[in-house]
Short mmCIF file of C-alpha atoms and ligand atoms in Angstrom, two decimals:
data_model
loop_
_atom_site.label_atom_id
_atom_site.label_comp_id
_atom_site.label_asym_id
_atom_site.label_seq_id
_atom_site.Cartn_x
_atom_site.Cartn_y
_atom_site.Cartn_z
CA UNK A 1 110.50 100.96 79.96
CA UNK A 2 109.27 97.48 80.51
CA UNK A 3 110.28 95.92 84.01
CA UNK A 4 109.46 92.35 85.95
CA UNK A 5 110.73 93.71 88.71
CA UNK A 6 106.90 95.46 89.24
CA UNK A 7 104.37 93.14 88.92
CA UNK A 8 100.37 93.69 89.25
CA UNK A 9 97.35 91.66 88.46
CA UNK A 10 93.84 92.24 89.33
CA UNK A 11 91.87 90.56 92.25
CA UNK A 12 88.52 91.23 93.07
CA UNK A 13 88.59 95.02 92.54
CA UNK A 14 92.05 95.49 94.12
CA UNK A 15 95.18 96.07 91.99
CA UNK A 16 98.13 93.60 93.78
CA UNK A 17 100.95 95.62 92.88
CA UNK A 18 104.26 93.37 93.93
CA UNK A 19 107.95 94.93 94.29
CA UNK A 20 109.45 92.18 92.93
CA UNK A 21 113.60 92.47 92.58
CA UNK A 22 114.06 89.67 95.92
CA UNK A 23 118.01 89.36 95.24
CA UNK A 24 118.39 93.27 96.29
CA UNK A 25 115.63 93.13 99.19
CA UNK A 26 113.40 95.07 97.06
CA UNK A 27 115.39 98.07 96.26
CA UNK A 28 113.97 100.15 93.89
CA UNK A 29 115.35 100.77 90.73
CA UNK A 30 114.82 103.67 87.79
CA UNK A 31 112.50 101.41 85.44
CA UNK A 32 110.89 100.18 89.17
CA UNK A 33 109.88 104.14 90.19
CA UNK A 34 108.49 104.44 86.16
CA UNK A 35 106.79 101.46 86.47
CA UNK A 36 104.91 101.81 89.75
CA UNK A 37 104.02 104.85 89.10
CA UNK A 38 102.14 104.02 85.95
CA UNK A 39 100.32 100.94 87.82
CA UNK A 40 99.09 103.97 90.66
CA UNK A 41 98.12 106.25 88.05
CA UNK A 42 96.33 103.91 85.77
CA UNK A 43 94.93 102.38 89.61
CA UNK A 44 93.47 106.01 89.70
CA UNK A 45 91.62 105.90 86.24
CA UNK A 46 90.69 102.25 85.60
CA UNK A 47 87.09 101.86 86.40
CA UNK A 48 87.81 98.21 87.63
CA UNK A 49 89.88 98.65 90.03
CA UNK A 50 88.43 100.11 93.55
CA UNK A 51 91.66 99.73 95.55
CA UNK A 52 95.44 99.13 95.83
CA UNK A 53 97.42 96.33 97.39
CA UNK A 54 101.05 96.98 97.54
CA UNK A 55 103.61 94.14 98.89
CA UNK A 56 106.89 93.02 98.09
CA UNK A 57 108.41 89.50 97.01
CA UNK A 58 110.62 87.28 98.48
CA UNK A 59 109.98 87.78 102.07
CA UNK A 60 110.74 91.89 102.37
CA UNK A 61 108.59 94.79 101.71
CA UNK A 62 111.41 97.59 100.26
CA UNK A 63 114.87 98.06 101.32
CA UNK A 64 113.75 101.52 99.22
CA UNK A 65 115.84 103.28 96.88
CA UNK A 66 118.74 101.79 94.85
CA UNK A 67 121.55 103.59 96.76
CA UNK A 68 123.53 103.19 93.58
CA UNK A 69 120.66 105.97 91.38
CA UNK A 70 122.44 108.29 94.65
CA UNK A 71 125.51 108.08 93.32
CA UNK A 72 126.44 111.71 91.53
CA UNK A 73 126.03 111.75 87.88
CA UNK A 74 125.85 114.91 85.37
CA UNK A 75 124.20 117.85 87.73
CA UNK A 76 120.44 116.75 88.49
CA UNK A 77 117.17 118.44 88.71
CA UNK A 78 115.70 117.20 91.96
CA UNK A 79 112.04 117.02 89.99
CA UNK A 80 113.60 114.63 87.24
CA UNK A 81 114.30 112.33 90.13
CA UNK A 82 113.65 108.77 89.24
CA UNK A 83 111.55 108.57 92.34
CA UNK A 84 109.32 111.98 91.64
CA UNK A 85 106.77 110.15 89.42
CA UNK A 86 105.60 107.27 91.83
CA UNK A 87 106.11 109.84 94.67
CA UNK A 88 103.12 112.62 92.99
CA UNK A 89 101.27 108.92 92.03
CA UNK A 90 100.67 107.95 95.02
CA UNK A 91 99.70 111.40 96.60
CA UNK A 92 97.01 111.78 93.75
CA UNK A 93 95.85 108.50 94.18
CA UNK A 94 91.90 108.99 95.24
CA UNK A 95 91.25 105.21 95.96
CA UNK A 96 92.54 103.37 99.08
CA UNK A 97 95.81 101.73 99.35
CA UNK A 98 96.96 99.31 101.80
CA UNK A 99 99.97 98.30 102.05
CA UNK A 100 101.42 94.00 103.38
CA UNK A 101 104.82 94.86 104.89
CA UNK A 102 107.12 91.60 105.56
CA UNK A 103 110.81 91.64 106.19
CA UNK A 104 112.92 95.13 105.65
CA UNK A 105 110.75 98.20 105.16
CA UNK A 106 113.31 100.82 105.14
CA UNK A 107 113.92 104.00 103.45
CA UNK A 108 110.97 105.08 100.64
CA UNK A 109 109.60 101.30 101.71
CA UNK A 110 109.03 103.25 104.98
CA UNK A 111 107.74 106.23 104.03
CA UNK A 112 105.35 105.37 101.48
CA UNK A 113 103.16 103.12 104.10
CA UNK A 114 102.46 107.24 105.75
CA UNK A 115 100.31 107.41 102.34
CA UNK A 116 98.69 104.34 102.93
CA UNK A 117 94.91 104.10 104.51
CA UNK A 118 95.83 100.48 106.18
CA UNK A 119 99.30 99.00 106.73
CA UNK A 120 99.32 95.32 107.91
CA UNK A 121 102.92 93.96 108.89
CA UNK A 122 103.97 90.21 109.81
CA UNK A 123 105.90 89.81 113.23
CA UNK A 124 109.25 89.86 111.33
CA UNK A 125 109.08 93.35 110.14
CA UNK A 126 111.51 96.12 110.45
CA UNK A 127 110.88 99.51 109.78
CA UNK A 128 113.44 101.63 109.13
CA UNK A 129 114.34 105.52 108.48
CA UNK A 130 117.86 105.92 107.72
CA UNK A 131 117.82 108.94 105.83
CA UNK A 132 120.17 110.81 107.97
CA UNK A 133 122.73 107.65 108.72
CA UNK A 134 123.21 107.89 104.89
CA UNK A 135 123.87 111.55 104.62
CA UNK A 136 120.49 112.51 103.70
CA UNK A 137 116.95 113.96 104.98
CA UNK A 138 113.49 112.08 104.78
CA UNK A 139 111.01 112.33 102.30
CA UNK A 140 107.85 111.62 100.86
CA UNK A 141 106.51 114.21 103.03
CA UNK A 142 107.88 112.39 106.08
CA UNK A 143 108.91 114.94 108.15
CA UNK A 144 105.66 116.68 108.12
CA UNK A 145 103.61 112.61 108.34
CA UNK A 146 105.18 110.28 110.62
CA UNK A 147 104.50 113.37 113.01
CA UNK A 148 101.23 113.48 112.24
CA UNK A 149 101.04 109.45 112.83
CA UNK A 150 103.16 108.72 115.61
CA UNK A 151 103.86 112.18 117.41
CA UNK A 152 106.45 114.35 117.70
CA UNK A 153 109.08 112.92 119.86
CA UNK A 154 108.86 109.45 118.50
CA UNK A 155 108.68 110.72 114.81
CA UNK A 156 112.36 112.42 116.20
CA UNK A 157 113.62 109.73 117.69
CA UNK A 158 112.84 107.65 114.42
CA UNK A 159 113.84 110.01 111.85
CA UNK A 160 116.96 111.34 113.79
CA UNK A 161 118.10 107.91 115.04
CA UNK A 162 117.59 105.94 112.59
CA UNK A 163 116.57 102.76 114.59
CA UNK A 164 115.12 99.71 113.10
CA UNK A 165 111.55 100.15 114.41
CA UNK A 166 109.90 96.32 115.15
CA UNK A 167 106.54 95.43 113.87
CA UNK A 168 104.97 95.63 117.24
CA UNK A 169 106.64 99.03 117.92
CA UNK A 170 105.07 100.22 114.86
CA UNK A 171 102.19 98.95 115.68
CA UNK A 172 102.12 100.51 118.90
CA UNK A 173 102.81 103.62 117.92
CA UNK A 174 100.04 103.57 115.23
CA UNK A 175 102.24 103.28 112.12
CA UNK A 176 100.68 99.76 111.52
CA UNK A 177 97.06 98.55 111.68
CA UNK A 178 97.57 95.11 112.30
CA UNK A 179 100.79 92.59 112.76
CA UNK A 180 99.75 89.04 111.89
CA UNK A 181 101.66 86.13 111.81
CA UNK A 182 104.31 85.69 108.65
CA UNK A 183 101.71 82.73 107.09
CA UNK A 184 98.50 84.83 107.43
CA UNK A 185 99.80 88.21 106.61
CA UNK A 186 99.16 88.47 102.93
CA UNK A 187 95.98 86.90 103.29
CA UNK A 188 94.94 89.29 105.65
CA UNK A 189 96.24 92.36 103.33
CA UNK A 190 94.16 90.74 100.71
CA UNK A 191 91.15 90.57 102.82
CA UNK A 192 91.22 94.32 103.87
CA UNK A 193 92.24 95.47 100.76
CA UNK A 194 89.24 93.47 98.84
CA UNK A 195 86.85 94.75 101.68
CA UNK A 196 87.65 98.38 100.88
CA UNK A 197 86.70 97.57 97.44
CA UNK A 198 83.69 96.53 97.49
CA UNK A 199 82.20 99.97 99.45
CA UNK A 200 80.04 101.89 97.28
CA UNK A 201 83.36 103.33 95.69
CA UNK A 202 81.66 107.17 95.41
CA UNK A 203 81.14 107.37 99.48
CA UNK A 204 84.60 105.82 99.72
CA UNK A 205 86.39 108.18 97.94
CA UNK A 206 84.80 111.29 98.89
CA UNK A 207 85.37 110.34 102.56
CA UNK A 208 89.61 109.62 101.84
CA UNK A 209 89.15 112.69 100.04
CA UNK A 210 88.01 115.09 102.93
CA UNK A 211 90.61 113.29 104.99
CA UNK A 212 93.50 114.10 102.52
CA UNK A 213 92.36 117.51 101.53
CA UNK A 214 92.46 118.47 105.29
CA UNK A 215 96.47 118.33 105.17
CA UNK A 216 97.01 118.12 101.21
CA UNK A 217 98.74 121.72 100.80
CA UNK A 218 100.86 120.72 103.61
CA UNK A 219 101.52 117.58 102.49
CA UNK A 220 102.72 119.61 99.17
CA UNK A 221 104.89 121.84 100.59
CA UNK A 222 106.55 119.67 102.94
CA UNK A 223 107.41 117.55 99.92
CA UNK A 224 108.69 120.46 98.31
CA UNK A 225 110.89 121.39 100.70
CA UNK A 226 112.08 117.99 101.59
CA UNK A 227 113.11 117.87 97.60
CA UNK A 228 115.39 120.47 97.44
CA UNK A 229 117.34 119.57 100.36
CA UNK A 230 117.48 115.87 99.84
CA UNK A 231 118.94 116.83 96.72
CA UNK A 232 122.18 119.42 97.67
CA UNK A 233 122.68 116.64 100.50
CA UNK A 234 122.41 113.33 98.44
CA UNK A 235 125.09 115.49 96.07
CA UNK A 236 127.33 116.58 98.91
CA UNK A 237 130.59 114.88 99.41
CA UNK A 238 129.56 113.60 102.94
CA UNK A 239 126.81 111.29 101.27
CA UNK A 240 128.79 110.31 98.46
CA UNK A 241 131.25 108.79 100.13
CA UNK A 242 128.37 107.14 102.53
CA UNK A 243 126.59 105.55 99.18
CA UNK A 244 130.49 104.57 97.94
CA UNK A 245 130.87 102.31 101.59
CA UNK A 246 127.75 100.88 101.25
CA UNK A 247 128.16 99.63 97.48
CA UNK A 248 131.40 98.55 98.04
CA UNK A 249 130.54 96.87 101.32
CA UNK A 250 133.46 98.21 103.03
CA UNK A 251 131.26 98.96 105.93
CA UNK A 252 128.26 97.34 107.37
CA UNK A 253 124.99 98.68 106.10
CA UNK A 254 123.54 99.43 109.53
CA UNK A 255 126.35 101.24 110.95
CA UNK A 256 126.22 103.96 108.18
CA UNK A 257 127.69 107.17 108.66
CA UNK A 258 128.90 106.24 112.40
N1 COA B 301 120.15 99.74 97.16
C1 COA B 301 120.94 98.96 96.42
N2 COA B 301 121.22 97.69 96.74
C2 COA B 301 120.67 97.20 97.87
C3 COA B 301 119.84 97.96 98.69
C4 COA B 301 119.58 99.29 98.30
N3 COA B 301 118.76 100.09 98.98
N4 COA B 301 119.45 97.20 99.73
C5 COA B 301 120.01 95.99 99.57
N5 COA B 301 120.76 95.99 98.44
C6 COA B 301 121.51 94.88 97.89
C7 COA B 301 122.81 94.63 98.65
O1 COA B 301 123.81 95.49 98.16
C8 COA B 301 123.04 93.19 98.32
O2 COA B 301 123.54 93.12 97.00
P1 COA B 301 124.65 91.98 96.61
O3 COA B 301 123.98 90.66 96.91
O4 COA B 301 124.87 92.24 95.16
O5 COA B 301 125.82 92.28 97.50
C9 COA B 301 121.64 92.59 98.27
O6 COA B 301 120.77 93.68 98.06
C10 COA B 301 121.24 91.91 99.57
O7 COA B 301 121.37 92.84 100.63
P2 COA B 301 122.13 92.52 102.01
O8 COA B 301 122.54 93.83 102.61
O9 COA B 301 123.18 91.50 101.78
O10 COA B 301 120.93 91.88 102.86
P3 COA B 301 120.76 91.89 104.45
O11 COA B 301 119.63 90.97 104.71
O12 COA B 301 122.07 91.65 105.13
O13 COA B 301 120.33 93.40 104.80
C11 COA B 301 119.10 95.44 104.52
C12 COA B 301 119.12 93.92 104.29
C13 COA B 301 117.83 95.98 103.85
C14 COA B 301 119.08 95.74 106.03
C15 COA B 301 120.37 96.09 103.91
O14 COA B 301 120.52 95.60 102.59
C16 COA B 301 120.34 97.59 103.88
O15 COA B 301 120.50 98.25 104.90
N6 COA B 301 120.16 98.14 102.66
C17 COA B 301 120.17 99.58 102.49
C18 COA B 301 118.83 100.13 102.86
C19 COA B 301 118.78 101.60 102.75
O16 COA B 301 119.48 102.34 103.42
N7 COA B 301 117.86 102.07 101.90
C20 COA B 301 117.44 103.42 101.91
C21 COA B 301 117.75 104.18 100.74
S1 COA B 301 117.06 105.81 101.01
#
């Protein structure tokens, strides 16, 4: 399934992957999940590439999954989900990813920077979680991560809450590496990611590798679990009629399920 709304070219041994669908923030689409999940994978294999840049268009990161792939269709398996692909991607990935975060970073655009190795954000980003405003429960292994990164009462207050989370919140609570100024910020992501790639690349990898292996079969099974139940909730009639508000705009998108 060819897409332009994924883009990637190559830059000094880093693979600039770009979410690139700016009219819809970002969100990410079927033939989006496919194709970022190939660039990751083939990121993984392809000798000339040493690291990962991922950033999004149009002055947001993600506004994360296209609420309209929630909307019920014919029974689902939860491991055909669009998403599934880029999700196992990114956790296989063995080379370093860093991620540019601008704008809205909410939903999967906010969990997928707990898989990163370096997340720089400009002064104008938002992080959100609002998995259980629309009727649903994090994933991406989030439940098990942002507690891991940010501790256990503020990984609560995020996840349960829901609020949007400013750059230099994130920052502070280690979520982010580094919040830079809106002109500077993609430069910078550039800079660390093209740094990371030119480490001898074996010493590299083995040392994100003992790092990840230490919580991997967590990592899996919190994933696992997250799955199912994401799944019976995103098909219950609570969070159907949540997704139906928010595509038909009856109801402001931050006041959700209130
Ligand atoms: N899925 C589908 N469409 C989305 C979307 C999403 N996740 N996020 C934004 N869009 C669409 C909007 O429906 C709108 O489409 P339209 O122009 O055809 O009406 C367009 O993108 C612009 O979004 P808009 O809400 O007008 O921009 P904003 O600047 O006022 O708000 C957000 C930006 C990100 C705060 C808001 O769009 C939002 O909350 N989106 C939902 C995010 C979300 O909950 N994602 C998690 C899924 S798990």
């Amino acid at each position: 399934m060819m897409t332009t709304d994924v883009l990637q070219h190559l830059d000094d041994g880093v693979l600039v992957v770009t979410i690139n669908r700016p009219a819809k923030k970002n969100a990410i689409s079927a033939p989006m999940y496919q194709a970022l999940a190939e660039a990751i994978v083939a990121a993984d294999r392809r000798e000339d590439v040493r690291a990962v840049l991922l950033q999004g268009e149009g002055g947001n990161f993600s506004s994360g999954n296209d609420i309209g792939l929630f909307v019920n269709g014919p029974a689902s398996d939860h491991k055909a989900s669009p998403a599934a692909p880029f999700l196992r991607a990114v956790i296989a990935l063995r080379k370093p990813m860093v991620a540019c975060v601008c704008g809205h970073a909410v939903g999967i655009g906010a969990t997928v920077l707990l898989h990163c190795d370096y997340v720089v954000a400009s002064d104008d980003a938002r992080i959100r979680f609002p998995f259980v405003d629309l009727g649903l429960c994090p994933e991406f292994a989030s439940t098990l991560l942002l507690q891991q990164v940010v501790g256990r009462n503020k990984a609560a207050e995020w996840l349960l809450l829901g609020a949007t989370i400013p750059a230099a919140e994130a920052h502070r609570a280690g979520l982010v590496n580094r919040v830079m100024p809106q002109n500077t910020v993609s430069e910078e992501a550039l800079s660390v990611a093209r740094c990371l790639a030119a480490k001898p690349p074996q010493a590299l990898m083995a040392t994100r590798g003992l790092m990840r292996d230490a919580t991997r079969a967590l990592v899996e099974s919190s994933l696992e679990r997250e799955t199912v139940v994401f799944d019976t909730l995103r098909r219950s009639p609570e969070a159907q009629e949540i997704f139906r508000r928010f595509l038909q705009r009856t109801q402001a998108p931050t006041a959700l399920g209130a």
